[in-house]
Coordinates of C-alpha atoms and ligand atoms in Angstrom, one line a residue:
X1 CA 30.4 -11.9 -39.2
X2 CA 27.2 -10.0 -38.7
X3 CA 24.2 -12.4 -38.3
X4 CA 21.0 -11.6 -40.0
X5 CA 17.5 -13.0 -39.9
X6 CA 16.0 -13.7 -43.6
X7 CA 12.5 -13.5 -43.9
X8 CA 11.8 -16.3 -44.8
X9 CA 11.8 -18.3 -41.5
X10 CA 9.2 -16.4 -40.2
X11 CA 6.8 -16.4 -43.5
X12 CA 7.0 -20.1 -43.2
X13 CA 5.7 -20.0 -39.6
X14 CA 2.7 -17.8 -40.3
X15 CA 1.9 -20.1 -43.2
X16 CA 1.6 -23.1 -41.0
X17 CA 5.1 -24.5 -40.2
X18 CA 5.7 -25.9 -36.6
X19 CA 6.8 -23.0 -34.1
X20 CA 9.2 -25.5 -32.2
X21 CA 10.7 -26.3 -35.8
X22 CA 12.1 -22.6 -35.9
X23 CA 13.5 -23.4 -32.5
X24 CA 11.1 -21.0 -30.7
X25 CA 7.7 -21.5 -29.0
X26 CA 5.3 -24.0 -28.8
X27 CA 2.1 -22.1 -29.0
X28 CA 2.8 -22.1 -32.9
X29 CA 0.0 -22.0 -35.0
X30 CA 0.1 -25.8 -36.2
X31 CA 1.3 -26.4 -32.5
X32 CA -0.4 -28.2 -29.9
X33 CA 0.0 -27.1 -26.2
X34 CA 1.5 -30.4 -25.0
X35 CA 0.5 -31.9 -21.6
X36 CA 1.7 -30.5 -18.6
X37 CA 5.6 -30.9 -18.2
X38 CA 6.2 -33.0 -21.0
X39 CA 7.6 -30.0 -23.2
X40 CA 11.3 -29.2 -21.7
X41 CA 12.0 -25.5 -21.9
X42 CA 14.2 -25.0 -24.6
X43 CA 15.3 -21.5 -24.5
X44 CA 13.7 -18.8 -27.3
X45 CA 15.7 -19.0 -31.1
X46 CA 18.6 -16.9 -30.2
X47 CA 21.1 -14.7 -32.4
X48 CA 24.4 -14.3 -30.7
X49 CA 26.4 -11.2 -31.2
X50 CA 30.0 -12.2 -33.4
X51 CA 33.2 -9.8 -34.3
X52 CA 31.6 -7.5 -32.4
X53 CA 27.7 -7.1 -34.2
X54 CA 24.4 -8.1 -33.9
X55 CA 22.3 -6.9 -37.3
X56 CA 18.8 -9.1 -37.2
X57 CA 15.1 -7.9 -38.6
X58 CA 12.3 -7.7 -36.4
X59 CA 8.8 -7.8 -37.5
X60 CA 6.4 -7.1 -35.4
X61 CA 3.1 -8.4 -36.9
X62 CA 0.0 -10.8 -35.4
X63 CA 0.5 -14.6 -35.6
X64 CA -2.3 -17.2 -34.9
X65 CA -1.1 -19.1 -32.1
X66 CA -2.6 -22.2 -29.9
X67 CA -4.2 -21.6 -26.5
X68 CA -6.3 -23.5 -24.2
X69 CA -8.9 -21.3 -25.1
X70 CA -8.4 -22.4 -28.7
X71 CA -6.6 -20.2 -31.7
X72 CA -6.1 -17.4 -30.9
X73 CA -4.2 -13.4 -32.2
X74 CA -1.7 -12.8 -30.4
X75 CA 1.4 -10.3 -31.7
X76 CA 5.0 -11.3 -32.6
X77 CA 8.2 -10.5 -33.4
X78 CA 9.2 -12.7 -36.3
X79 CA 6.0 -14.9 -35.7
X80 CA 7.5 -15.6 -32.5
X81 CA 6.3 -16.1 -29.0
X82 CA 8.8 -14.4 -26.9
X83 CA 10.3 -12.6 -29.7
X84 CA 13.9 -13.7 -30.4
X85 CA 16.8 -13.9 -27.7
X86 CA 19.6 -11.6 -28.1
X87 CA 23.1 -12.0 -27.1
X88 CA 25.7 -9.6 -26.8
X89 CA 29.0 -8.2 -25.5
X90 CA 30.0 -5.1 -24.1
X91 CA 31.2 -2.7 -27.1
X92 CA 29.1 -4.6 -29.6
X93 CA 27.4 -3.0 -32.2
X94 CA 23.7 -3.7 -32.7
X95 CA 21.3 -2.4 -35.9
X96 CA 17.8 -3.5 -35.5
X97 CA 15.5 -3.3 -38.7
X98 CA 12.1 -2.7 -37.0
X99 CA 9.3 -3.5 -39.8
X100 CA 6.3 -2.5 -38.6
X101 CA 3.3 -4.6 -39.7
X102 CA 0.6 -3.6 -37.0
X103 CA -2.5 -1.9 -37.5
X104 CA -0.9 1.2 -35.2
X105 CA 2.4 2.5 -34.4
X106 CA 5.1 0.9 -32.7
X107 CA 8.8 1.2 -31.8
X108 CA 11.1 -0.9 -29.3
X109 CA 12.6 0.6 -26.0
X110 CA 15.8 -1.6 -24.9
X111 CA 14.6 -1.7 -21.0
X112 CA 17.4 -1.5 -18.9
X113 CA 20.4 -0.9 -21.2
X114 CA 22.5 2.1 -20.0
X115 CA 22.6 3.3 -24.0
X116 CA 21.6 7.0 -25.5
X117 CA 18.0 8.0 -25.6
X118 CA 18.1 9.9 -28.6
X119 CA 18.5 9.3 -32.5
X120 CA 17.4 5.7 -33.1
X121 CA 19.0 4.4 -30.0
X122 CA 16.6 4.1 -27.0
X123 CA 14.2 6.5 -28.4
X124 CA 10.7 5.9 -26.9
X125 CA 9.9 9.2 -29.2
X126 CA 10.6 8.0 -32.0
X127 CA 7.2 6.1 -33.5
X128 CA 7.4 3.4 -36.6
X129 CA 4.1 3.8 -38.3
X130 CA 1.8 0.3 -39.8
X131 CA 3.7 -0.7 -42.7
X132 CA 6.8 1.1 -41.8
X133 CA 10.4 0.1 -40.7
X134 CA 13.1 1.9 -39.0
X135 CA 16.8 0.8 -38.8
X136 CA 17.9 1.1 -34.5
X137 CA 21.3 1.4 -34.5
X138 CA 23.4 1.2 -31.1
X139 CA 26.8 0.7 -29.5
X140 CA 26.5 -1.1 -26.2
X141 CA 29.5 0.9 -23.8
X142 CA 32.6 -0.9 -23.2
X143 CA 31.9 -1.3 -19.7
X144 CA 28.2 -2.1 -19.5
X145 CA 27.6 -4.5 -17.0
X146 CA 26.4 -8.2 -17.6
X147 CA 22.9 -8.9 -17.2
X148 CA 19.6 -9.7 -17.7
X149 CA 17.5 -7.2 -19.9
X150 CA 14.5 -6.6 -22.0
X151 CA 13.4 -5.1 -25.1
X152 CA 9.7 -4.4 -25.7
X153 CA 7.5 -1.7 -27.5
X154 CA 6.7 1.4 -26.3
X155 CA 5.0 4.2 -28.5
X156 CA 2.7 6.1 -26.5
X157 CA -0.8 5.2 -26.9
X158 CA -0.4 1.6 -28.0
X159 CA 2.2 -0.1 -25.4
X160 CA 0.4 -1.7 -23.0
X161 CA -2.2 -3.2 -25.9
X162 CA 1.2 -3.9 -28.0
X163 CA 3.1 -5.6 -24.7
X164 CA -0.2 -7.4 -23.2
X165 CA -0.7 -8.9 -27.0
X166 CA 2.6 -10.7 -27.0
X167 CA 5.3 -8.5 -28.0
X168 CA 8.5 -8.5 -26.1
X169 CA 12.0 -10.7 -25.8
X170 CA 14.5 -11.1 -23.6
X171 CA 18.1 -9.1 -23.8
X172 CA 21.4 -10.9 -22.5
X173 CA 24.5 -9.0 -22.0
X174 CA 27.7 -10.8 -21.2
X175 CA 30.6 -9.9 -19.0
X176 CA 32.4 -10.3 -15.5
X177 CA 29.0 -12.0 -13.9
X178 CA 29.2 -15.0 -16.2
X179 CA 33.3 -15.6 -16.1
X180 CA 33.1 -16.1 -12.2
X181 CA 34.3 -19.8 -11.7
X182 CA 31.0 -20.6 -9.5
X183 CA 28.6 -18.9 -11.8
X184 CA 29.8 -20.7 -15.1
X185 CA 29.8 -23.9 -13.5
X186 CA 25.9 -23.6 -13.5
X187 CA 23.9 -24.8 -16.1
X188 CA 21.8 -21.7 -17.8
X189 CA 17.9 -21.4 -18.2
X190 CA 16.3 -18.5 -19.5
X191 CA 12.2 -17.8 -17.9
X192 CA 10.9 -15.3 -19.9
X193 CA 7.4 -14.9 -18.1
X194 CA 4.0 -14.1 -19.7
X195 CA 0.4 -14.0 -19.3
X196 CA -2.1 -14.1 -23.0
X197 CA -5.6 -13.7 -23.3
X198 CA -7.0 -17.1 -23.0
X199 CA -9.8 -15.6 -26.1
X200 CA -9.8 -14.0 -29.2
X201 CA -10.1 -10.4 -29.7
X202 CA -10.4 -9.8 -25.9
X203 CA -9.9 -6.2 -25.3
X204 CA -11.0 -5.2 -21.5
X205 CA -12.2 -1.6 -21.0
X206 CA -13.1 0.2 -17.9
X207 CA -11.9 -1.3 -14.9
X208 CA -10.1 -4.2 -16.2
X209 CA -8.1 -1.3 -17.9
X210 CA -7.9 0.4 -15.0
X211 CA -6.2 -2.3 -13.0
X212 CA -4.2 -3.6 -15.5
X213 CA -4.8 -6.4 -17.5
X214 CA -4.4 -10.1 -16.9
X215 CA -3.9 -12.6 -19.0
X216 CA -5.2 -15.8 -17.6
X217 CA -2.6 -18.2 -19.9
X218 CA 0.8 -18.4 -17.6
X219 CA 3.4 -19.1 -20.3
X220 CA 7.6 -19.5 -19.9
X221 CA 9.5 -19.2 -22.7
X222 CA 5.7 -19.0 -24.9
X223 CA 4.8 -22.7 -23.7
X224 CA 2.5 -24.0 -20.9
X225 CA 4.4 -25.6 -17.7
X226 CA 7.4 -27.0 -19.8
X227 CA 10.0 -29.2 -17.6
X228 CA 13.5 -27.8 -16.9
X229 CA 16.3 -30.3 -15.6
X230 CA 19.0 -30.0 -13.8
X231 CA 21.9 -32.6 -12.6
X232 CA 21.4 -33.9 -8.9
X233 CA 24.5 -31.9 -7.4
X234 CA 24.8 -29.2 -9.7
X235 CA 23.7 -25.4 -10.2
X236 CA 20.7 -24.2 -12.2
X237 CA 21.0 -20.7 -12.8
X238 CA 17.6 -19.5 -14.2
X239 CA 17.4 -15.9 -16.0
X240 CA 14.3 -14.4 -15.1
X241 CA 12.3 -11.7 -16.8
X242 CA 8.8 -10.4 -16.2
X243 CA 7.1 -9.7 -19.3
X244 CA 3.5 -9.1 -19.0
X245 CA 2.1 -6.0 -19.1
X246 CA 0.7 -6.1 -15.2
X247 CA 0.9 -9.2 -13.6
X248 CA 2.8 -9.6 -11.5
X249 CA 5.0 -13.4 -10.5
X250 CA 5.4 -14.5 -7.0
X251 CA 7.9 -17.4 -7.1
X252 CA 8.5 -20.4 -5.0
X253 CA 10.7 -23.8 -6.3
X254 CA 9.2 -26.5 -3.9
X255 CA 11.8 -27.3 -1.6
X256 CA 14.5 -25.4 -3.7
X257 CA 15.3 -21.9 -2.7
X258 CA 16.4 -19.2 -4.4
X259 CA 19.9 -17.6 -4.8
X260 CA 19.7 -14.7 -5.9
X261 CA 22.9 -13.3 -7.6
X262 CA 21.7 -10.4 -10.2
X263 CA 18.5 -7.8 -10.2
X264 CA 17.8 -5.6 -12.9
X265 CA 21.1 -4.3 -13.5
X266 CA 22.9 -7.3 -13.0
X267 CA 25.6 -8.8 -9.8
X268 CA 25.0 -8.2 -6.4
X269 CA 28.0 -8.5 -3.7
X270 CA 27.1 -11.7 -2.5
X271 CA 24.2 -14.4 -3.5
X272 CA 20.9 -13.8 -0.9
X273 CA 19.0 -17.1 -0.4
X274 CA 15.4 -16.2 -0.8
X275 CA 12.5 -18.7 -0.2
X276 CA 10.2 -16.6 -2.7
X277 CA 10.3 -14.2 -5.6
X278 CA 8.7 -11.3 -6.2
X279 CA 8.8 -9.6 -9.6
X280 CA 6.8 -6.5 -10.6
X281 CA 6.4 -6.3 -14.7
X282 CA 9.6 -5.1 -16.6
X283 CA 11.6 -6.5 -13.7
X284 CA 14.2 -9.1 -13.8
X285 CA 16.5 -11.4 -11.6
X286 CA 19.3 -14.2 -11.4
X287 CA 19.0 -16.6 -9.7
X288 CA 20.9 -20.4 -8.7
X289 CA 19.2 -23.0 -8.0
X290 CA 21.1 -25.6 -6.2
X291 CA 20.6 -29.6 -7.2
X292 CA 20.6 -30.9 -3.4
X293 CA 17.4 -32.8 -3.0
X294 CA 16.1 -36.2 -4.3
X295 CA 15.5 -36.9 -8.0
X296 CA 12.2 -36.2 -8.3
X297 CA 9.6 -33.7 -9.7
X298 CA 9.7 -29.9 -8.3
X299 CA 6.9 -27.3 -9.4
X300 CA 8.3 -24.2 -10.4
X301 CA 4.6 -22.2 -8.6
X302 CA 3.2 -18.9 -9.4
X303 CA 1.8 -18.1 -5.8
X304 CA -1.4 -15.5 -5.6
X305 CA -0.4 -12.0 -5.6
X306 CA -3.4 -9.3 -5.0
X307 CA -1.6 -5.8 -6.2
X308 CA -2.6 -3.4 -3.5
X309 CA -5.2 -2.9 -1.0
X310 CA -8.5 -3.2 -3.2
X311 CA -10.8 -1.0 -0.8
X312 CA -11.7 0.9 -4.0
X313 CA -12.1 -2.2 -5.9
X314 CA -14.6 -3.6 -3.6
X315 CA -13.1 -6.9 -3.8
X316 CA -13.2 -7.1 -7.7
X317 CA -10.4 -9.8 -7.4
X318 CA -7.8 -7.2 -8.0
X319 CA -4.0 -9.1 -8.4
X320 CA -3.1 -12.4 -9.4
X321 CA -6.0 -12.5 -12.3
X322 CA -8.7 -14.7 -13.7
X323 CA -8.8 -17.3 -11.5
X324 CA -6.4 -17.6 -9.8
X325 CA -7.2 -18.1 -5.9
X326 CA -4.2 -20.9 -5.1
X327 CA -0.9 -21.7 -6.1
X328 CA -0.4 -22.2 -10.4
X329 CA 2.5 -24.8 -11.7
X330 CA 4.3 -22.9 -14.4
X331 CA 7.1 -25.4 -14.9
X332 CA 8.6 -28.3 -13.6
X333 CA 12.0 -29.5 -12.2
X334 CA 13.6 -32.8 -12.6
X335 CA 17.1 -33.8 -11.8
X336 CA 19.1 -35.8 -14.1
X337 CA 22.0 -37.5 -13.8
X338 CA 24.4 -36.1 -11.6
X339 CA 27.9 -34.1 -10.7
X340 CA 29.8 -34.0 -8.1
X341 CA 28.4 -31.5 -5.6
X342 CA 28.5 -27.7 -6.8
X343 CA 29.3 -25.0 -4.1
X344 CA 27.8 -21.4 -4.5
X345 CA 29.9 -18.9 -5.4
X346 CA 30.9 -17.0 -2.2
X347 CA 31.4 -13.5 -3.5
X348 CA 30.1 -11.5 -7.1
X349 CA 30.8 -8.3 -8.3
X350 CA 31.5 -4.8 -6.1
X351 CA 28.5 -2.7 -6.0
X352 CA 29.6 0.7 -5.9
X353 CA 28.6 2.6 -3.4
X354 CA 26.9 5.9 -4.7
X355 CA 28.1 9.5 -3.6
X356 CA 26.3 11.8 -1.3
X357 CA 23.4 13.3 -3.8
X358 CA 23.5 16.8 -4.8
X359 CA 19.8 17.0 -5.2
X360 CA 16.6 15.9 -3.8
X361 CA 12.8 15.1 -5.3
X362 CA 9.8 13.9 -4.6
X363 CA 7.5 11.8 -6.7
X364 CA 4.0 11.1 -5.5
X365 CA 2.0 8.4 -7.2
X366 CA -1.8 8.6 -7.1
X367 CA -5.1 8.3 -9.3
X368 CA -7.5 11.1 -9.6
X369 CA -10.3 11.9 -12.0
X370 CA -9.6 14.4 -15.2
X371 CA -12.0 15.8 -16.6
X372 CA -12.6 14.4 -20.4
X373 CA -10.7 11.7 -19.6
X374 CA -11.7 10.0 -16.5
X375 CA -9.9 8.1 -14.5
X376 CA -6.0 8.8 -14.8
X377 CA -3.0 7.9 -13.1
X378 CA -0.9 10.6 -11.8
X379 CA 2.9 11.5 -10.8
X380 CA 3.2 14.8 -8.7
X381 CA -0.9 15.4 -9.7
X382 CA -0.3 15.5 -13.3
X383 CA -1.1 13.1 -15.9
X384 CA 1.6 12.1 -18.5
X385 CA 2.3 15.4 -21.4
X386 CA 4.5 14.5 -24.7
X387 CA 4.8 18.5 -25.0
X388 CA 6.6 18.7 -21.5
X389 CA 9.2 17.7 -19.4
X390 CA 8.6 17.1 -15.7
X391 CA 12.4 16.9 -14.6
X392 CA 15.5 18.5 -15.4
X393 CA 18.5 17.2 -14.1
X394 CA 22.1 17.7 -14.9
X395 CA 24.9 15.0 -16.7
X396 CA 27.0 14.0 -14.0
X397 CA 24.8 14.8 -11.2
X398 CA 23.6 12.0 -8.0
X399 CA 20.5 12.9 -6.8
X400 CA 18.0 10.9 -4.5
X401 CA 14.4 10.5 -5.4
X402 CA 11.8 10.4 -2.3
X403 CA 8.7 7.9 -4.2
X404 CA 5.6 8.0 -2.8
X405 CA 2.4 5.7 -3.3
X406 CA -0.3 8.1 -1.7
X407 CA -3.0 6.0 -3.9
X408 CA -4.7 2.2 -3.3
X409 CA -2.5 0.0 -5.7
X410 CA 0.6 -1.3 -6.3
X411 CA 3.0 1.0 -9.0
X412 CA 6.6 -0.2 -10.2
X413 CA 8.0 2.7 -10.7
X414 CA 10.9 2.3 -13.6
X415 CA 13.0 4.9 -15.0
X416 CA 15.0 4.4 -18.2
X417 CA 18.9 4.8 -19.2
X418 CA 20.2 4.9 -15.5
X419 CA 20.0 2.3 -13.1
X420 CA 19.8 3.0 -9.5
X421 CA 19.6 1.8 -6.1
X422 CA 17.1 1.7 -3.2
X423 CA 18.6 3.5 -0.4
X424 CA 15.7 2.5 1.8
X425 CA 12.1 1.6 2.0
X426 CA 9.3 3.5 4.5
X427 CA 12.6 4.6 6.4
X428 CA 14.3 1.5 6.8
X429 CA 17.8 0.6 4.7
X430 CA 17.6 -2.0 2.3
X431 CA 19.3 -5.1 3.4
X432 CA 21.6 -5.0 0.3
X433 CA 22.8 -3.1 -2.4
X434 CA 21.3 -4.1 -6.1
X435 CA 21.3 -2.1 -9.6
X436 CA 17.2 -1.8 -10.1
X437 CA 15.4 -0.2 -12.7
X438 CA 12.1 -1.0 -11.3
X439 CA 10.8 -0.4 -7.5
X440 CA 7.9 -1.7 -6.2
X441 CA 5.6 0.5 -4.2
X442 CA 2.6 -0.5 -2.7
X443 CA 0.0 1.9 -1.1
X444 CA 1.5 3.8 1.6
X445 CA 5.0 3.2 0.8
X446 CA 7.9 6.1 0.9
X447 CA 10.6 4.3 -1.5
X448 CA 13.9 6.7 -1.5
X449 CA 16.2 5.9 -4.4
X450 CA 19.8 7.5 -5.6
X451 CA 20.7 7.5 -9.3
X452 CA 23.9 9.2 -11.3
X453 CA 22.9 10.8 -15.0
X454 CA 25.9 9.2 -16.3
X455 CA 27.4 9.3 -19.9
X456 CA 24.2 10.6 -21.7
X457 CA 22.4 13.8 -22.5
X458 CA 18.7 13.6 -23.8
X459 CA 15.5 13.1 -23.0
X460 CA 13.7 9.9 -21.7
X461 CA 10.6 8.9 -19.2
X462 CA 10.2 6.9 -16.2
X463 CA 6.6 5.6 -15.8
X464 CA 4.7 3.1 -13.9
X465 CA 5.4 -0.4 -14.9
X466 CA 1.9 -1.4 -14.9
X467 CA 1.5 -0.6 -18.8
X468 CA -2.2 0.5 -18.5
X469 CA -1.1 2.5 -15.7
X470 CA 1.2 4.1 -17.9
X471 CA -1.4 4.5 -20.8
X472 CA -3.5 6.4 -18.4
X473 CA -0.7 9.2 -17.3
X474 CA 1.8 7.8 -15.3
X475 CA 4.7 8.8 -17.1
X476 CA 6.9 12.0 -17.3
X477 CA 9.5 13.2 -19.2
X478 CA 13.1 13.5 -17.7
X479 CA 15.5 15.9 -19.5
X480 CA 19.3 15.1 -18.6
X481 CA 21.4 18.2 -20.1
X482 CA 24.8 18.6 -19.9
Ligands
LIG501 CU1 10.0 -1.6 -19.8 CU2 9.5 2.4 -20.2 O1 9.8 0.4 -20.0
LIG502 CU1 12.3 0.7 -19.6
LIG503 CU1 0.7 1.8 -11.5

């Protein structure tokens, strides 16, 4: 039966109805933000794939919602804050009725799905204009591994405004990762990260731009430090997706580490205990939590982040964003009741290991002036051209990308359609092997990653991460021909 979302629930939000009564956010419009860790974390509304479809409407349009700062604009899909989460199986067919109700273009871009790039699949060419709708239409390959993922807009021009306004929902695709014994013993939590403008109609220019903006209202799941619980003895597993347009999240459960099991592209080998994580915007990890300490109250913290060296800045407080000089509680754990003690799953999923490339680049990210346009952002000295295409490369092919971050501030670099792997980082293997489709590098950083152009012809991008950064010309267009 193919599930579809009526209208109607969402008309009823804008006109006033409570946000958590559509199962969704709580920074609804009538909503109030409730005290700190009294709200539990219920996930986003969700539409599950069944018989093989997904068929939903998104409307992407601004909603009044609730902020410390008082009402505020923010923009939604279906009036909600994330958008809707969707669920889906390998082979399933998906048709998304984009309706576009902005003020300027939009489209959605289905970060880190291995899908076409072309026709309305993953076309980030393709450009819905205000008052118009496009039908997506995609089938999700039969062997597309289970993950974490994200959808979010991206029409040139209006994608880091469009993504640091709200827009933007999480992606789950099921498979292998979730049927492993250890792994499905855990109870599930999705953290779908995000900073908002704590004012109305802010809209930074100049250097704020130029660093990225920051929102200075930490949300999960759209609410303010909501509670999360887990059974004293059990496994949390907490699905974790960064969704602001430049801030980045430094992690740390007090006196919980992390087990990390899935990056972008989802398993790893083996689970890595980390004590903190990182996550650059657009990227996304699995991790278990394991129930062994005291009942009691944990804080899920945000630790202060400062994205690159700042010499340029002159110490503009570059990095973790307004404010924000210590730690920040975003949620709160509390254990309750109790199972008999969980162990960790021992082994995941086989990473394969890539072949020997057939071809070698460099990418070298830096910012420059242009003249008319002032400061830019630039790959391989040029700033971003829709009229031409920066990399050719062949269906079929591995090569190995040499990235380079020559400049004075942090740059995830993604790339779309084809995950890949870090090889190694300023010369030095990385400890493990991981599907990524965002790298971190910071200034001085040589990244070297290996990709294969599998299964699709067309053309796509990979960009900077940092949306503004991406505004301002870091992006090029990759070409993959058969
Ligand atoms: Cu989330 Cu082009 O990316
Ligand atoms: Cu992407
Ligand atoms: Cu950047």
């Amino acid at each position: 039966m193919a599930l579809r979302l009526g209208r109607r629930p969402f008309l009823a939000l804008v006109a006033g109805a409570s946000a958590s009564a559509a199962g969704a956010a709580l920074l609804g419009r009538s909503g109030q933000l409730r005290s700190a860790g009294s709200a539990s974390a219920t996930a986003p509304s969700r539409l599950r794939s069944s018989g093989g479809r997904l068929d939903l409407d998104l409307v992407a349009q601004e909603t009044e919602v609730a902020t410390p700062g008082g009402p505020a604009r923010a923009l939604t899909y279906n009036g909600l804050l994330p958008g809707p989460l969707l669920e889906i199986d390998p082979g399933d067919a998906v048709r998304i009725n984009l309706h576009n109700r902005l003020p300027r273009p939009t489209n959605i871009h289905y970060h880190g799905l291995h899908i076409p790039p072309g026709g309305s699949a993953d076309n980030v060419f393709l450009s819905v204009g205000p008052g118009k709708s496009h039908s997506y239409a995609f089938t999700l390959p039969a062997d597309h591994p289970a993950g974490t993922f994200y959808y979010h807009p991206h029409s040139h021009g209006t994608v880091a405004d469009q993504v640091f306004g709200g827009l933007g929902g999480m992606l789950i695709v099921r498979g292998a990762l979730d049927r492993i014994p250890a792994v499905r013993a855990a109870a599930e939590q999705v953290l779908f990260l995000k900073d908002l403008a704590a004012e109305r109609g802010s809209s930074p220019m100049g250097m704020g731009l130029m660093l990225g903006r920051e929102g200075a209202v930490l949300t999960v799941n759209g609410q303010v430090n909501p509670t999360l619980s887990m059974p004293a003895g059990g496994l949390l597993r907490l699905r974790i997706v960064n969704g602001s347009s430049a801030r980045f999240w430094r992690l740390a459960l007090e006196e919980h580490p992390f087990h990390l099991i899935a990056t972008d592209g989802g398993a790893l080998e083996a689970p890595v205990e980390l004590a903190e994580l990182l996550l650059a915007p657009g990227e996304r990890a699995e991790v278990l939590v394991r129930g062994e300490r005291q009942g009691g109250r944990y804080r899920l913290l945000n630790l202060p982040y400062t994205r690159g060296a700042g010499g340029m800045m002159g110490g503009m407080g570059m990095g973790s964003g307004p404010g924000q000089q210590g730690p920040v509680s975003i949620a709160t754990l509390t254990y309750a009741g109790s199972v008999a003690p969980l162990p960790l799953p021992e082994r995941l999923l086989p990473v394969e290991l890539l072949p020997e490339p057939v071809r070698r680049r460099r990418f070298v990210l830096n910012h420059g002036m242009a003249p008319g346009m002032g400061m830019v952002f630039l790959i391989n000295g040029r700033p971003f051209d829709h009229g031409r295409i920066d990399t050719r490369v062949r269906l079929g092919d591995t090569e190995e990308w040499e990235l380079v971050n020559v400049g004075v501030m942090d740059h995830p670099f993604h790339v779309h359609i084809n995950p890949f792997q870090v090889i190694s980082r300023n010369g030095k293997p990385e400890p493990f092997r991981a599907w990524k489709d965002v790298v971190l590098l910071r200034p001085g950083e040589t990244v070297r990653i290996r990709t294969r152009f599998d299964d699709f012809t067309g053309r796509s991008v990979y960009h900077c991460h940092i949306l503004d950064h991406e505004e301002l010309g870091m992006m090029g267009i990759l070409e993959i021909t058969a």
